[in-house]
Coordinates of C-alpha atoms and ligand atoms in Angstrom, one line a residue:
X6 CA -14.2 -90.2 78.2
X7 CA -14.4 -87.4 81.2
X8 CA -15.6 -89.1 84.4
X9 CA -16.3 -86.9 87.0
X10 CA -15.7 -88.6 90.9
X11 CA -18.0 -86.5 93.7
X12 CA -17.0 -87.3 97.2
X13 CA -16.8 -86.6 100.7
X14 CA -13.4 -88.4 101.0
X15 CA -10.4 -88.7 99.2
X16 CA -7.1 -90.3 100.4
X17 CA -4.3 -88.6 101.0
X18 CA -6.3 -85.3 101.2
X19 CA -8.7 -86.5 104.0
X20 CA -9.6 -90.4 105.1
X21 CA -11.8 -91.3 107.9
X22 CA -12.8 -94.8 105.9
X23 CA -12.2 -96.8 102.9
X24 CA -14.6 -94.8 100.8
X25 CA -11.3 -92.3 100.7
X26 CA -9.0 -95.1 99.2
X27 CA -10.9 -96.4 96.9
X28 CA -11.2 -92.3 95.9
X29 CA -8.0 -91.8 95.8
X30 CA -7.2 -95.0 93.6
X31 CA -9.5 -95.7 91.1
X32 CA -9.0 -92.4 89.3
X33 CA -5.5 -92.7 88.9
X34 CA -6.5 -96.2 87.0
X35 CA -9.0 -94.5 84.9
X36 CA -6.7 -92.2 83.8
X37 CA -3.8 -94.9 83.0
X38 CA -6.3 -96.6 81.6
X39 CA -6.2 -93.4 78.7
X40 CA -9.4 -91.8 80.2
X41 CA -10.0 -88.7 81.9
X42 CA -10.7 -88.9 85.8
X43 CA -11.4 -86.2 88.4
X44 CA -12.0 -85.3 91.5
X45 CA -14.2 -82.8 93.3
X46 CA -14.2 -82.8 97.0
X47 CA -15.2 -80.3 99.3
X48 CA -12.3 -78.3 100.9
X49 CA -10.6 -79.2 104.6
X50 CA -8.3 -77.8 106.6
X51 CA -5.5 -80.7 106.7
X52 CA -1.9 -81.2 105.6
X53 CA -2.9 -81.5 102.4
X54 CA -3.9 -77.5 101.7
X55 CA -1.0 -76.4 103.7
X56 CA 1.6 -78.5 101.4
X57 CA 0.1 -78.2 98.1
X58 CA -0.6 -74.8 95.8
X59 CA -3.5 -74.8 93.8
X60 CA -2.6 -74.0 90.2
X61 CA -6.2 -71.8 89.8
X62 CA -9.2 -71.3 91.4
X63 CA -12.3 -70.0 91.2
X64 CA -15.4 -67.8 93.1
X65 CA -18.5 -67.8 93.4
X66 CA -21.7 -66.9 95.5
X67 CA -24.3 -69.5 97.1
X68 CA -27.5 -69.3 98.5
X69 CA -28.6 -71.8 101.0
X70 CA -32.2 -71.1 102.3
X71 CA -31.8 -67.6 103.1
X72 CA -27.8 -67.6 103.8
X73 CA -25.8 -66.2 101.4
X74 CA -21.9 -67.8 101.4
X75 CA -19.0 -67.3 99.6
X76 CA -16.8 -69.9 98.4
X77 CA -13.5 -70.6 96.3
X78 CA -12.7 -73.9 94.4
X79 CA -9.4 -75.0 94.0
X80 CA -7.5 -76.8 91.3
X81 CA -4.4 -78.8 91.8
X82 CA -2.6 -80.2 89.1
X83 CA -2.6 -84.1 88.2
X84 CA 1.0 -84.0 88.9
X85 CA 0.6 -84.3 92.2
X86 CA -2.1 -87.3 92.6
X87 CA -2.5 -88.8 89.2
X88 CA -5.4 -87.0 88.4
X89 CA -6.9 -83.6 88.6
X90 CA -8.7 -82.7 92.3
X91 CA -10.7 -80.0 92.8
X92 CA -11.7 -78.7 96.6
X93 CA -14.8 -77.0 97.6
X94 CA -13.9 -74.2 100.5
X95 CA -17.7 -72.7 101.1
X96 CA -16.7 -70.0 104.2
X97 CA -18.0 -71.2 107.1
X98 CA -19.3 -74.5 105.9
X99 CA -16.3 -76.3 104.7
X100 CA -13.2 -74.6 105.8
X101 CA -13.1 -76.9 109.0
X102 CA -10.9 -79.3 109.7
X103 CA -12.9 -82.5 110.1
X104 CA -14.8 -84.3 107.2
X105 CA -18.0 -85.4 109.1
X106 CA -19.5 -84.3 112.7
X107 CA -20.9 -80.6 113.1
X108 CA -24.4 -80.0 113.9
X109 CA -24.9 -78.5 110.0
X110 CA -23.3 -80.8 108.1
X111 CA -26.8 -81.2 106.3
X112 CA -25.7 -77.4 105.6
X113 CA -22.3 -78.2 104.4
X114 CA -22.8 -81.1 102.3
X115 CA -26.1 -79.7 100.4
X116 CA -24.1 -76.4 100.2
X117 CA -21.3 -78.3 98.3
X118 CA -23.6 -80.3 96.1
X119 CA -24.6 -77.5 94.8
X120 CA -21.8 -75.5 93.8
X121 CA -20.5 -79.0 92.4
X122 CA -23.6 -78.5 90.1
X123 CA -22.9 -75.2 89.5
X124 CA -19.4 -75.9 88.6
X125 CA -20.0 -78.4 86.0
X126 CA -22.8 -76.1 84.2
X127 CA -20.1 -73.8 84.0
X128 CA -16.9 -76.1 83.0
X129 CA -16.1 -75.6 79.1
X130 CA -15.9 -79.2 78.8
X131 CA -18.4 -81.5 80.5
X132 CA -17.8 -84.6 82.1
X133 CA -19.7 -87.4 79.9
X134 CA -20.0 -89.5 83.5
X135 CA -20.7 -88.0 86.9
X136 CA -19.8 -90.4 89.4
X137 CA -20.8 -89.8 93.3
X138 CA -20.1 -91.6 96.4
X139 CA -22.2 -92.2 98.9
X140 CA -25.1 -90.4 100.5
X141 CA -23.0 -86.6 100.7
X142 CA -23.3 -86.9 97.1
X143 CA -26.7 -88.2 96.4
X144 CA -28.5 -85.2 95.6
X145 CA -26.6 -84.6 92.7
X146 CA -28.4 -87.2 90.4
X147 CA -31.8 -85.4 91.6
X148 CA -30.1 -82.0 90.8
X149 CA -29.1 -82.8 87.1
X150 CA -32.6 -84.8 86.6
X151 CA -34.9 -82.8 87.8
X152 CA -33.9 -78.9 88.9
X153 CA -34.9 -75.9 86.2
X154 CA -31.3 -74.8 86.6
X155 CA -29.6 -78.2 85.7
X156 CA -31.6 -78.4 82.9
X157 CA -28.6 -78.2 80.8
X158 CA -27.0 -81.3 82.9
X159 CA -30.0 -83.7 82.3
X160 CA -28.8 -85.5 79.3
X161 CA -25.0 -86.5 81.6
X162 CA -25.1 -90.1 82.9
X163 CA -25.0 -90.1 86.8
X164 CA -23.7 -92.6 88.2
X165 CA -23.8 -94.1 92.7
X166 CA -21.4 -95.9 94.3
X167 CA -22.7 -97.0 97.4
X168 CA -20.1 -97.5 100.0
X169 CA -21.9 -98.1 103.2
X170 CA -25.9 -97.7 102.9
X171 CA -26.2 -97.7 106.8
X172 CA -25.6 -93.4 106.8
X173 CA -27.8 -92.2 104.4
X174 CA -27.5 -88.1 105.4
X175 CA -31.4 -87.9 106.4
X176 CA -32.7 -84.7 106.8
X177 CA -36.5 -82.7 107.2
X178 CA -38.7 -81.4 104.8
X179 CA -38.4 -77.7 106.7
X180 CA -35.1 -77.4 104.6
X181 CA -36.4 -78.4 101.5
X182 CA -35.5 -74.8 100.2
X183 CA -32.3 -75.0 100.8
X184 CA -32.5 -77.0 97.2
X185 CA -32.9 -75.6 94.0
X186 CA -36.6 -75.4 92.2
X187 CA -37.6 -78.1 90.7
X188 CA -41.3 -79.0 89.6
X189 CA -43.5 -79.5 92.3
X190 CA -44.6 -83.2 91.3
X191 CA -41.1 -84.6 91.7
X192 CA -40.8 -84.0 95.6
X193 CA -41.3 -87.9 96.3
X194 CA -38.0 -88.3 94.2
X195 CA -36.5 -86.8 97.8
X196 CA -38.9 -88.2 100.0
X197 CA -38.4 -91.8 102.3
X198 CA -40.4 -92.5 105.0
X199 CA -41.0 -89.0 105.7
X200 CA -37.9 -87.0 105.2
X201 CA -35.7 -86.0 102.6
X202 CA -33.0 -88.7 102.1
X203 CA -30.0 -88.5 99.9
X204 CA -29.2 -91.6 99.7
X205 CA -32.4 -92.7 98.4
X206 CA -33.1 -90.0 96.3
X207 CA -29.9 -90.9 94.4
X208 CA -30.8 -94.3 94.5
X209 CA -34.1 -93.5 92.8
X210 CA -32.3 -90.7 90.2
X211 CA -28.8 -92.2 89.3
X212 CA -28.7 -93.8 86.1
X213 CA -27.0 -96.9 87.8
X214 CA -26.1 -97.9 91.0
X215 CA -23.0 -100.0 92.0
X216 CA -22.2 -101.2 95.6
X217 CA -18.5 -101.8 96.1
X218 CA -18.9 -106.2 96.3
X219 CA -21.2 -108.2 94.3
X220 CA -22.6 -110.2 97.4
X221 CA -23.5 -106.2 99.6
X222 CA -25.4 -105.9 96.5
X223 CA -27.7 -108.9 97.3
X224 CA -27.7 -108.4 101.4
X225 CA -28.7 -105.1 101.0
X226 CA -31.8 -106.2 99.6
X227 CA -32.5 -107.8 102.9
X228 CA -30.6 -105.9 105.2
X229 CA -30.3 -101.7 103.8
X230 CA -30.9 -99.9 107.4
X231 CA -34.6 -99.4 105.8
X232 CA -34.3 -98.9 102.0
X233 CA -34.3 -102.9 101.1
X234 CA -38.0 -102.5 99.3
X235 CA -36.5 -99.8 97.4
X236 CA -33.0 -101.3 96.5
X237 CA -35.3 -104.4 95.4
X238 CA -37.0 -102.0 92.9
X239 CA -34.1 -100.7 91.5
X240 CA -32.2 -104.2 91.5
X241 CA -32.0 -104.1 87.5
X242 CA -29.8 -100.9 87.5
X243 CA -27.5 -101.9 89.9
X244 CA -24.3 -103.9 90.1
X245 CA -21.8 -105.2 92.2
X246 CA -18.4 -104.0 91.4
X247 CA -15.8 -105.1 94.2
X248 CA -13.5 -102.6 94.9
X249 CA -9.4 -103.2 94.6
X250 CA -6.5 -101.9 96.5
X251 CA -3.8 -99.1 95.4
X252 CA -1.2 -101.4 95.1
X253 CA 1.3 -99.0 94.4
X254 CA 0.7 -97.6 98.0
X255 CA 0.3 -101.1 99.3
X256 CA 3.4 -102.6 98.4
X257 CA 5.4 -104.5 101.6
X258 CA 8.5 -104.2 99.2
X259 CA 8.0 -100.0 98.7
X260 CA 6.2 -99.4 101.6
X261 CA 7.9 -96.6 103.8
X262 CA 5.9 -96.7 106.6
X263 CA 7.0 -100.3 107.4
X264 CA 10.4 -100.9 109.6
X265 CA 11.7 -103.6 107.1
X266 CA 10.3 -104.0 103.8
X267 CA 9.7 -107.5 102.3
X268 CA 8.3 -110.1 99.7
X269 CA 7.6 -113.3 99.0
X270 CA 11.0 -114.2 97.9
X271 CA 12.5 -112.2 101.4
X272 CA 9.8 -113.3 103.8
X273 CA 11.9 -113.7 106.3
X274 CA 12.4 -109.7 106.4
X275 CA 8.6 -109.4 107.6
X276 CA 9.8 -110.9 111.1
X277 CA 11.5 -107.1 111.5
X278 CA 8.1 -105.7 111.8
X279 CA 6.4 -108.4 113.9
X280 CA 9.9 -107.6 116.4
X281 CA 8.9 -104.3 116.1
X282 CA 5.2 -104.3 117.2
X283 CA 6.2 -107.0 120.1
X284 CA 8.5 -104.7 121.5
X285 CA 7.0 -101.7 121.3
X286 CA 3.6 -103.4 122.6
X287 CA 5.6 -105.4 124.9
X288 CA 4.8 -109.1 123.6
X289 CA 6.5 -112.3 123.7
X290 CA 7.5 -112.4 119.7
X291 CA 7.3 -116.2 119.5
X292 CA 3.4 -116.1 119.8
X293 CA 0.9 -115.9 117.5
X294 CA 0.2 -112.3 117.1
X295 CA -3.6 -111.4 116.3
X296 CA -4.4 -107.8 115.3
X297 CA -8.0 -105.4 114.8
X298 CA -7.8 -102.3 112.8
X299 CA -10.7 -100.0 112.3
X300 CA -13.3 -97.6 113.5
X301 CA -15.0 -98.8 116.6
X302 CA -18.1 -98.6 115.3
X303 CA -21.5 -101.6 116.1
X304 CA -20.7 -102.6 111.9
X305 CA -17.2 -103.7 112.7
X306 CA -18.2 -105.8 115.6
X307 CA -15.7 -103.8 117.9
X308 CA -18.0 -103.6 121.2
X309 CA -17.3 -107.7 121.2
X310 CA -13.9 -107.3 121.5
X311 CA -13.5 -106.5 125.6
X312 CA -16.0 -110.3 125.9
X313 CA -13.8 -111.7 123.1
X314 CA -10.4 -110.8 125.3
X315 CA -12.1 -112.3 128.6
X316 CA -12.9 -115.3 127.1
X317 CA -10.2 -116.1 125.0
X318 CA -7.8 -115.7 127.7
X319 CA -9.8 -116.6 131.1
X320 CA -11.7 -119.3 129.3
X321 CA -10.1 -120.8 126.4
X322 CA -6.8 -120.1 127.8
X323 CA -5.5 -119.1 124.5
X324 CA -1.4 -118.5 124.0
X325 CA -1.6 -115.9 121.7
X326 CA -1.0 -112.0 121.4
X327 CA -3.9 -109.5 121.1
X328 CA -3.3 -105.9 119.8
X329 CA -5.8 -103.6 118.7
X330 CA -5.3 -99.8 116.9
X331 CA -8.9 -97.8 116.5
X332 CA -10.7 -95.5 118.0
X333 CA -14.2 -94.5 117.8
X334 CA -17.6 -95.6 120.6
X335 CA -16.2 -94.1 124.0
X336 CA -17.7 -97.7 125.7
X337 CA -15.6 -99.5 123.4
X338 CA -12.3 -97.9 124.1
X339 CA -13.1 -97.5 127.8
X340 CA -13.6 -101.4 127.8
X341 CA -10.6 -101.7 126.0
X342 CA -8.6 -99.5 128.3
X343 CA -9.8 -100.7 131.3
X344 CA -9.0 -104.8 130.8
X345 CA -5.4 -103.6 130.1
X346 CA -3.8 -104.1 133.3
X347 CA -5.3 -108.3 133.7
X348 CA -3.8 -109.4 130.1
X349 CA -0.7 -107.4 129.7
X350 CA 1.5 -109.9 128.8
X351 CA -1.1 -110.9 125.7
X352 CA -3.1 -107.5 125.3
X353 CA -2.5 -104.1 124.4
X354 CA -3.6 -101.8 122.5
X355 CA -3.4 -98.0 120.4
X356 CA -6.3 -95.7 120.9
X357 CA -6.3 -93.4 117.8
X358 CA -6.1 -93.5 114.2
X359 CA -2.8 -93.8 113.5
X360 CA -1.3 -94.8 109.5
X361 CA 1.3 -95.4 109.8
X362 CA 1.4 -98.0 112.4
X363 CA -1.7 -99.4 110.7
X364 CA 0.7 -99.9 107.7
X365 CA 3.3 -101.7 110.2
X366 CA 0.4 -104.0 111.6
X367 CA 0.0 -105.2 108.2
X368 CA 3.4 -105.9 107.6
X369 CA 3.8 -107.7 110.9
X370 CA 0.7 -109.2 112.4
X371 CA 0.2 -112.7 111.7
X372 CA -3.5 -112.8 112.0
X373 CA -5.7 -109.9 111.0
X374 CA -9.6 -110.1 113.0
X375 CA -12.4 -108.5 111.2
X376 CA -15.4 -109.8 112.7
X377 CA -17.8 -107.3 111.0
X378 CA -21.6 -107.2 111.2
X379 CA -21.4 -105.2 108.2
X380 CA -18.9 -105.1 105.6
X381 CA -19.6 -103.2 102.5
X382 CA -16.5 -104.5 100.8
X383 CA -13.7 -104.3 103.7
X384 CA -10.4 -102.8 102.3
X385 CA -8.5 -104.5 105.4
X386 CA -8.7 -107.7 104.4
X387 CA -7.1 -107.2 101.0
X388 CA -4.3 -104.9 102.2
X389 CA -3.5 -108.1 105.0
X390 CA -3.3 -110.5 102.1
X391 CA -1.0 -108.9 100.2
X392 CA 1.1 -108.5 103.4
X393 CA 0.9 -111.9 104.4
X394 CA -1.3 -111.6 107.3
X395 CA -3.9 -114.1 107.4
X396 CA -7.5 -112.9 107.8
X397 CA -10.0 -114.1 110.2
X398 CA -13.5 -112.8 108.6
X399 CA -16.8 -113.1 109.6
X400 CA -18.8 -114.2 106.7
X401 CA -20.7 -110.7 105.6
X402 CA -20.5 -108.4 102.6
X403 CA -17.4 -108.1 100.5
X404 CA -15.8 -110.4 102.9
X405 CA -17.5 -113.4 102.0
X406 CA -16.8 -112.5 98.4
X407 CA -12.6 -112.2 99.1
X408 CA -12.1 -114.4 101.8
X409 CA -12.5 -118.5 101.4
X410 CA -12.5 -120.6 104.9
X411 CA -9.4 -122.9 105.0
X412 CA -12.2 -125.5 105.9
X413 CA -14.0 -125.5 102.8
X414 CA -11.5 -125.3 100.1
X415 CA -7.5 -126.7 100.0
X416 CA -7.4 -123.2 98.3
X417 CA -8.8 -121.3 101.4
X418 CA -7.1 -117.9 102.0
X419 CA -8.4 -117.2 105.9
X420 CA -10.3 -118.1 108.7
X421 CA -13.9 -117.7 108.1
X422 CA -16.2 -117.1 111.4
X423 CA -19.8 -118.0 110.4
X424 CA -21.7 -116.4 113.1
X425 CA -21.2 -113.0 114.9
X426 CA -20.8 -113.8 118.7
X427 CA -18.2 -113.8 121.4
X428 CA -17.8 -117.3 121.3
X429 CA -17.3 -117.9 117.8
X430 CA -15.1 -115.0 117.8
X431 CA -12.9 -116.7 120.2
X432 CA -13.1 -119.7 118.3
X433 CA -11.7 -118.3 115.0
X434 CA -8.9 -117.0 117.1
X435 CA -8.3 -120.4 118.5
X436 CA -8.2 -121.9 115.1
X437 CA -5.8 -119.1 114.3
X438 CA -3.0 -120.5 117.2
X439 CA -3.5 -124.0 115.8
X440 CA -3.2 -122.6 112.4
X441 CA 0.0 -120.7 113.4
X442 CA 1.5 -123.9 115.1
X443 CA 1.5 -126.1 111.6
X444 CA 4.1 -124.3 110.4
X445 CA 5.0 -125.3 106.9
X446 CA 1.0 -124.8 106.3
X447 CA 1.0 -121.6 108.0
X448 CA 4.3 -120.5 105.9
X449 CA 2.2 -121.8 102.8
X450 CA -0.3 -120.0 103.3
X451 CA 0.9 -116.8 103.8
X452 CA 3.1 -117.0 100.3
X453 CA -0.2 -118.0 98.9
X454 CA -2.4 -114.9 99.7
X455 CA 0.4 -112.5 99.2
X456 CA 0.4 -113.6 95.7
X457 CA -3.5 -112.9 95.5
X458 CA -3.8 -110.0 92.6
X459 CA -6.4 -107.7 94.2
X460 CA -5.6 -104.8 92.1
X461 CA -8.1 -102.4 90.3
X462 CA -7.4 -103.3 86.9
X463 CA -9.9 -105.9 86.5
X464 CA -12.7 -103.4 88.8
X465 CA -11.4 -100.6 86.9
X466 CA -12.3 -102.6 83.9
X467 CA -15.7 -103.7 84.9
X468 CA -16.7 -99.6 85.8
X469 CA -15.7 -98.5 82.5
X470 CA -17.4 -101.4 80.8
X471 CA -20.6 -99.8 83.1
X472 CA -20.0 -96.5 81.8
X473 CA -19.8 -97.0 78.1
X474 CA -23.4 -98.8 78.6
X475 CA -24.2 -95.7 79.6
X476 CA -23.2 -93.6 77.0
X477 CA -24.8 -96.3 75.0
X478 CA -27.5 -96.7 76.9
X479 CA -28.0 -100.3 77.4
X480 CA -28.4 -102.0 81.0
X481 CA -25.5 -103.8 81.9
Ligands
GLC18 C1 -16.8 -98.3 103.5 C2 -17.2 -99.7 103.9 C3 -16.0 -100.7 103.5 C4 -15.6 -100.4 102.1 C5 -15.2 -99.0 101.9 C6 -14.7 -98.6 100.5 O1 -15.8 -97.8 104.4 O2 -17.5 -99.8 105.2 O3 -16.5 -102.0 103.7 O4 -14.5 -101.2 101.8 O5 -16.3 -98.1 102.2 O6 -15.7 -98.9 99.5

């Protein structure tokens, strides 16, 4: 079998989020698995381009409303990521350097979906699966279904991965033509609430729809940023697959990133990172050390964590080290900047993106906080466990379905915060210290979640299973 992936991301060519590593993983298990994965992409100026050479590439013409670009896709070889990537450089649409933020991304992205469906009409041999990610690749299903120059492409399973339904790429009806003809009755296919919306419109087309954790799959029925009726609807084609981790990039024992590598049998070689981060964030090593990651974006919670400091120092009077690596909302890191100089001793922090350090975090933390409002699956959770860093969770998404309080079960694997608010925030973290001071179960614990197996096999599994129904057509 040929699967085709369609995506916006893909790690290590270009990662804002965890939509690129689950990208840049999963094929490489399809394809040890004995099938055929690929990757199409569109084309960014990063390290990637300038250190790789394309074995071949192609060129072609595009017409986008009235603009006419030209554009050149690019083949690398499998050798180099463990399965075949192709990259989309449309002249002056995607030959920029960043994945998302210009004023025409709806130009870029519907530009790239298209020659993506050009490119396949023209490939020799078809993919028997085209698999897309996300709203930059929800037109596609539409495309193959329903445009007169597809027509060849209708009879191809398509196939959506929802990663995060709260961007769903909305644009207005004055750039319909930008899209190719299709039959005048099938316009509502694009239409919700008004304006054309990609993610929609592939929720509508795809053959099946997964989300990347089983429980997303049921919130966003309540809670989809507006498209709950319509994921209702559709609930009997879609299926919660959770995602895994690369674990061959996420190994504490490989990893090259960290400043001593480690395992459960040589634990005691994680304390070189944890020395690491304490002096280079200038922290008393012999406290509990607590640690955010992410995007500092409302979802993650992130715009609590100035209130969450305050109060878990001024109030609660906590003994414990705070460090947090993101960057995103200019509040947030203002916030975050500007508390600095009244918690040094317990607080600091790494505006940026940064993965390196991100990977040394992991390794040396001993608490990782993800207080999420909104968690699709969370990636960061998993890549903590099997680095012995215990996760303090709020109880949404993916991490409800990976995360068990200690509370509630002798075979808990974190701290589980039930309600979104300063104070409970500040809570968790307290349970955290008290955690960290019973030592033999805080040693216990850690051996216990690093032996957690949250690989992709069994999720590869379960999307292969999902695509041979397709093939045969039954609902899974
Ligand atoms: C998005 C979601 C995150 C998920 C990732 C990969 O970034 O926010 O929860 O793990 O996609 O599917």
């Amino acid at each position: 079998m040929y699967i085709l992936h369609v995506t916006a991301e893909c790690f290590p060519i270009a990662k804002v989020g965890g939509l690129a590593d689950v990208v840049g993983a999963l094929p490489k298990y399809q394809e040890s698995a004995g099938f055929t994965s690929k990757v199409i992409m569109p084309f960014y100026e990063k390290k990637f381009v300038q250190t790789h050479v394309p074995i071949n590439y192609t060129t072609g013409n595009l017409l986008l409303g009235i603009d006419e670009y030209y554009y050149e896709i690019l083949e690398y070889s499998k050798e180099i990521l463990g399965f075949e990537l192709y990259l989309v450089k449309i002249f002056g649409l995607t030959d920029k350097e960043n994945v998302y933020g210009y004023p025409y991304d709806t130009e870029r992205f519907t530009a790239f979906q298209k020659v993506v469906a050009d490119f396949i009409l023209t490939q020799e041999v078809k993919p028997e699966i085209i698999h897309c990610h996300d709203h930059h690749t929800g037109l596609i299903p539409f495309f193959t279904a329903h445009c007169y120059k597809y027509n060849d492409l209708k009879t191809i399973p398509t196939v959506l991965t929802i990663h995060n339904a709260q961007y769903q790429g909305w644009f207005g009806f004055e750039k319909m033509n930008y899209l190719p003809e299709f039959p005048v009755e099938k316009k509502g296919l694009l239409d919700w609430k008004g304006q054309i919306n990609p993610l929609a419109t592939a929720i509508k087309c795809a053959w099946r729809i997964t989300t990347v954790s089983p429980n997303y799959l049921g919130e966003l029925q309540e809670k989809a940023n507006g498209l709950e009726e319509l994921l209702k609807q559709e609930a009997e084609k879609s299926l919660g697959i959770l995602n895994g981790i690369d674990d061959v990039v996420w190994n504490p024992k490989k990893d090259k990133f960290l400043k001593s590598n480690f395992d459960r049998r040589s634990i005691l070689k994680r304390n070189g990172n944890k020395e690491w981060l304490c002096e280079t964030f200038d922290f008393d090593p012999n406290l509990p050390l607590v640690s955010f990651i992410g995007r500092f974006v409302h979802e993650k919670g992130s715009d609590l964590l100035p209130d969450v400091i305050r109060y878990i120092f001024d109030e609660l009077k906590l003994n414990v080290n705070l460090l947090i690596l993101g960057s995103g909302d200019g509040n947030t890191e203002r916030d975050l900047n500007d508390i600095k100089p009244f918690y040094k001793e317990n607080y600091n922090n790494y505006i940026g993106y940064n993965e390196e350090l991100a990977h040394i975090v992991y390794g040396g933390t001993d608490f990782l906080l993800m207080p999420s409002r909104v968690e699709p699956c969370g990636l960061n959770q998993l890549y903590a466990m099997r680095y012995g860093a215990i996760p303090i969770v709020s109880n949404v998404g993916g991490l409800k379905d990976t995360v068990i309080d200690f509370d509630e079960n002798t075979k808990g694997s974190g701290i589980v915060c039930f309600d979104i608010s300063v104070h409970e925030i500040g809570f968790a973290i307290k349970r955290a210290v008290d955690v960290f001071e019973n030592t033999s179960f805080y040693k216990k614990k850690r051996l216990e979640i690093m032996s957690i197996n949250s690989g992709w096999k069994k999720s590869a599994a379960q999307y292969i299973k999902l695509y041979q129904s397709l093939t045969l057509n039954i609902l899974p």
